[in-house]
Short mmCIF file of C-alpha atoms in Angstrom, two decimals:
data_model
loop_
_atom_site.label_atom_id
_atom_site.label_comp_id
_atom_site.label_asym_id
_atom_site.label_seq_id
_atom_site.Cartn_x
_atom_site.Cartn_y
_atom_site.Cartn_z
CA MET F 1 -0.08 0.03 -0.14
CA ASN F 2 1.24 3.57 -0.96
CA ALA F 3 1.48 5.55 2.36
CA GLN F 4 0.53 8.64 0.25
CA ASN F 5 -2.88 7.09 -0.01
CA ILE F 6 -3.38 6.93 3.52
CA TYR F 7 -5.29 9.85 5.04
CA ASN F 8 -5.22 10.56 8.77
CA ILE F 9 -7.99 12.76 10.19
CA ILE F 10 -7.03 14.33 13.40
CA VAL F 11 -10.01 15.72 15.28
CA ALA F 12 -9.21 18.72 17.67
CA ALA F 13 -12.34 20.80 17.27
CA GLY F 14 -13.79 20.23 20.62
CA SER F 15 -14.20 23.23 23.15
CA GLY F 16 -12.53 21.18 26.14
CA SER F 17 -15.34 21.97 28.48
CA ARG F 18 -14.43 19.20 30.76
CA PHE F 19 -10.99 20.07 31.06
CA GLY F 20 -11.43 23.19 33.20
CA ALA F 21 -8.94 25.40 31.76
CA GLU F 22 -8.86 28.77 29.75
CA LEU F 23 -7.87 26.91 26.83
CA PRO F 24 -9.11 23.58 25.21
CA LYS F 25 -6.89 20.68 26.04
CA GLN F 26 -5.39 20.35 22.50
CA TYR F 27 -3.69 23.66 23.01
CA CYS F 28 -2.48 23.19 26.68
CA LEU F 29 1.11 22.44 26.85
CA LEU F 30 2.78 19.20 27.33
CA ASP F 31 6.44 19.01 27.62
CA ASN F 32 6.68 22.57 26.49
CA ARG F 33 4.61 22.36 23.32
CA PRO F 34 0.84 22.18 22.59
CA VAL F 35 -0.46 18.65 22.92
CA LEU F 36 -1.76 18.89 19.38
CA MET F 37 1.39 19.19 18.12
CA HIS F 38 2.66 16.01 19.78
CA THR F 39 -0.21 14.23 18.48
CA ILE F 40 0.53 15.29 14.83
CA ASP F 41 4.45 14.58 15.05
CA ASN F 42 3.76 11.03 16.47
CA MET F 43 1.37 10.42 13.71
CA ARG F 44 3.75 11.46 11.07
CA GLU F 45 6.25 9.30 12.89
CA ALA F 46 3.78 6.22 12.83
CA LEU F 47 2.86 6.39 9.22
CA PRO F 48 5.54 8.40 7.42
CA ASN F 49 4.60 10.09 3.99
CA SER F 50 0.99 9.78 4.92
CA GLN F 51 -1.32 12.79 4.57
CA ILE F 52 -2.80 14.51 7.58
CA ILE F 53 -5.82 16.64 8.06
CA VAL F 54 -6.51 18.33 11.32
CA VAL F 55 -9.99 19.53 12.03
CA LEU F 56 -10.26 22.90 14.35
CA ASN F 57 -12.80 25.00 15.85
CA LYS F 58 -13.14 27.84 13.60
CA ASP F 59 -12.68 30.19 16.30
CA PHE F 60 -9.15 28.84 17.02
CA ILE F 61 -7.76 28.39 13.64
CA ASP F 62 -5.98 31.85 13.84
CA TYR F 63 -4.98 30.97 17.20
CA TRP F 64 -3.48 27.77 15.80
CA ILE F 65 -1.62 29.48 13.22
CA GLU F 66 0.00 31.68 15.66
CA LEU F 67 1.21 28.78 17.78
CA CYS F 68 2.48 27.19 14.61
CA ASP F 69 4.55 30.37 13.86
CA LYS F 70 5.64 30.60 17.67
CA TYR F 71 6.99 26.93 17.81
CA SER F 72 8.02 26.81 14.22
CA PHE F 73 5.79 24.10 13.45
CA LYS F 74 4.60 22.96 10.10
CA SER F 75 0.81 22.60 10.21
CA PRO F 76 -1.07 19.83 8.38
CA LYS F 77 -4.00 20.97 6.13
CA VAL F 78 -6.73 22.62 8.47
CA VAL F 79 -10.47 21.88 8.10
CA GLU F 80 -13.01 23.75 10.21
CA GLY F 81 -14.90 21.65 12.44
CA GLY F 82 -18.87 21.20 12.86
CA ASN F 83 -21.13 21.06 15.65
CA THR F 84 -20.60 17.70 16.39
CA ARG F 85 -17.51 15.37 15.98
CA TRP F 86 -19.57 13.30 13.34
CA GLN F 87 -19.85 16.71 11.29
CA SER F 88 -15.97 17.42 12.05
CA VAL F 89 -15.09 14.11 10.56
CA LYS F 90 -17.19 14.50 7.65
CA ASN F 91 -15.95 17.86 6.78
CA ALA F 92 -12.50 16.28 6.79
CA ILE F 93 -13.68 13.28 4.63
CA ASP F 94 -15.24 15.84 2.17
CA ILE F 95 -11.90 16.88 1.02
CA ILE F 96 -10.09 13.66 0.72
CA PRO F 97 -9.75 12.90 -2.91
CA THR F 98 -10.52 9.98 -5.32
CA GLY F 99 -7.90 7.19 -4.87
CA ALA F 100 -7.46 7.29 -1.13
CA GLU F 101 -7.16 3.69 0.24
CA VAL F 102 -7.30 3.98 3.93
CA ILE F 103 -8.64 6.61 6.29
CA THR F 104 -7.81 6.73 9.83
CA VAL F 105 -9.61 9.15 12.30
CA HIS F 106 -7.96 10.09 15.84
CA ASP F 107 -8.38 12.28 18.69
CA GLY F 108 -6.26 15.16 18.67
CA ALA F 109 -6.08 14.73 22.56
CA ARG F 110 -4.57 11.46 22.31
CA PRO F 111 -0.80 12.42 22.08
CA ILE F 112 1.03 9.39 22.51
CA ILE F 113 0.84 7.26 19.44
CA ASP F 114 2.53 3.79 19.34
CA LYS F 115 3.65 2.85 15.77
CA ASN F 116 3.28 -0.77 16.34
CA MET F 117 -0.31 -0.30 17.39
CA VAL F 118 -0.85 1.82 14.34
CA GLU F 119 0.80 -1.00 12.03
CA ARG F 120 -1.78 -3.62 13.51
CA LEU F 121 -4.60 -1.45 12.67
CA ILE F 122 -3.44 -1.06 9.00
CA ASN F 123 -2.57 -4.96 8.56
CA ALA F 124 -5.74 -5.94 10.11
CA LEU F 125 -7.48 -4.20 7.13
CA ASP F 126 -6.47 -7.07 4.75
CA ASN F 127 -9.29 -9.03 6.13
CA ALA F 128 -11.86 -6.39 7.47
CA GLN F 129 -13.44 -3.00 6.51
CA GLY F 130 -12.22 -1.38 9.45
CA ALA F 131 -10.12 -1.94 12.68
CA ILE F 132 -10.27 -0.30 15.95
CA PRO F 133 -7.95 -0.51 19.27
CA VAL F 134 -9.24 -1.71 22.40
CA VAL F 135 -7.99 -2.16 25.89
CA ALA F 136 -9.11 -4.48 28.68
CA VAL F 137 -11.44 -2.74 31.31
CA THR F 138 -9.80 -2.75 34.88
CA ASP F 139 -12.62 -1.13 36.93
CA SER F 140 -15.67 -2.92 37.97
CA LEU F 141 -18.68 -2.22 36.07
CA ARG F 142 -22.31 -1.83 37.01
CA GLN F 143 -25.20 -1.58 34.54
CA LEU F 144 -27.81 1.07 35.40
CA ASN F 145 -31.39 0.39 35.60
CA GLY F 146 -33.39 3.58 36.79
CA ASP F 147 -32.68 3.96 40.41
CA SER F 148 -31.08 0.56 40.73
CA SER F 149 -27.90 -1.15 39.16
CA LYS F 150 -26.27 -4.72 38.85
CA PRO F 151 -22.80 -5.78 38.22
CA VAL F 152 -21.77 -7.07 34.89
CA ASP F 153 -18.77 -9.20 33.71
CA ARG F 154 -16.06 -6.42 32.97
CA GLU F 155 -14.36 -9.47 30.72
CA LEU F 156 -17.26 -9.10 28.36
CA TYR F 157 -16.18 -5.16 27.64
CA ARG F 158 -13.33 -3.26 26.29
CA ALA F 159 -12.59 0.28 26.11
CA VAL F 160 -12.06 1.60 22.63
CA GLN F 161 -9.37 3.94 21.66
CA THR F 162 -8.28 5.95 18.49
CA PRO F 163 -7.10 6.07 15.89
CA GLN F 164 -9.42 3.91 14.16
CA ALA F 165 -8.81 2.81 10.55
CA PHE F 166 -10.98 2.08 7.69
CA HIS F 167 -11.09 1.29 3.94
CA ALA F 168 -11.37 4.67 2.65
CA GLN F 169 -14.50 4.06 0.01
CA ARG F 170 -16.22 2.30 2.90
CA LEU F 171 -16.02 5.01 5.56
CA ILE F 172 -16.81 7.81 2.71
CA GLU F 173 -20.04 5.75 2.15
CA ALA F 174 -20.86 5.37 5.75
CA TYR F 175 -20.50 9.16 6.39
CA SER F 176 -23.08 9.66 3.40
CA LEU F 177 -25.85 8.54 5.96
CA PRO F 178 -27.76 11.13 7.95
CA PHE F 179 -26.36 11.77 11.44
CA ASP F 180 -27.66 9.43 14.09
CA ALA F 181 -27.10 10.26 17.97
CA THR F 182 -26.09 6.87 18.44
CA PHE F 183 -22.83 7.59 16.37
CA THR F 184 -20.51 7.72 19.02
CA ASP F 185 -17.23 7.15 17.17
CA ASP F 186 -16.41 6.14 13.61
CA ALA F 187 -17.00 2.27 14.01
CA SER F 188 -20.61 3.04 14.84
CA VAL F 189 -20.90 5.07 11.91
CA MET F 190 -19.53 1.88 9.76
CA ALA F 191 -21.70 -0.47 11.95
CA ALA F 192 -24.75 1.44 10.63
CA LEU F 193 -24.01 -0.04 7.14
CA GLY F 194 -23.32 -3.36 8.41
CA TYR F 195 -19.61 -3.45 7.85
CA ASP F 196 -17.31 -5.60 9.49
CA VAL F 197 -15.00 -3.99 12.04
CA VAL F 198 -12.35 -6.00 13.86
CA LEU F 199 -10.64 -5.26 17.16
CA VAL F 200 -6.84 -5.11 17.62
CA ASP F 201 -4.80 -4.85 20.85
CA GLY F 202 -4.52 -1.03 21.78
CA ASP F 203 -1.95 0.64 23.92
CA THR F 204 -2.47 1.38 27.80
CA TYR F 205 -0.24 4.44 26.96
CA ASN F 206 -2.69 5.86 24.61
CA ILE F 207 -4.65 8.00 26.88
CA LYS F 208 -7.03 10.39 26.14
CA ILE F 209 -6.24 13.89 27.67
CA THR F 210 -9.60 14.80 29.64
CA HIS F 211 -8.61 16.33 32.96
CA PRO F 212 -5.64 18.56 33.96
CA LEU F 213 -3.92 15.75 35.73
CA ASP F 214 -3.96 13.78 32.49
CA ILE F 215 -1.41 16.12 31.25
CA GLU F 216 1.07 15.11 34.04
CA ILE F 217 0.40 11.37 33.33
CA ALA F 218 1.07 11.81 29.64
CA GLN F 219 4.10 13.67 30.59
CA LEU F 220 5.51 10.52 32.55
CA TYR F 221 4.39 8.22 29.97
CA MET F 222 6.32 10.24 27.06
CA ARG F 223 9.42 9.95 29.33
CA GLN F 224 8.98 6.08 29.52
CA ARG F 225 8.62 6.12 25.89
#
């Protein structure tokens, strides 16, 4: 497969409301650079010569340009995000040219990307329409039922990560469907058309920065890597 026909969509259009900082988490500093820059650089390292599209909130595009100038960072192509994650991904898909073979979709707030995990995802597409990384659930789980709850077997569940990888034309076809609130990630969009999506081993270091403490955890993980 020609790496130039692999397109990586990095979604970073969120407002970061849960993060509790003045700036969205993707722009906060991690090892003296914005989180998003680490994410982009690590994707470039994981899939050299592939194409990257970063999706940003329209209100932060100018700020991102300023950051790139400040840190002498070469930005990938920027696409304006939408009101939902689904719309943000669709906006990026809409500019991908004919001839793309693979599309990956990754959260901009997951800066630690393991090259081996990405290779597992791409290789899995030899026998499936899509592949997603998962890790075992370590906490006990309970299922809610109104005001009550009951325990469930955590061995039956897996936590889903990104990047998620798909045959390009299949994902483009799936995103031609109308938006549905049940679309929680790109694999769920594919499932709406009945495409098979396989699970591959994820990476416990591949955390999503959601709270301020996660910055410190990511810093520790980066040093260990």
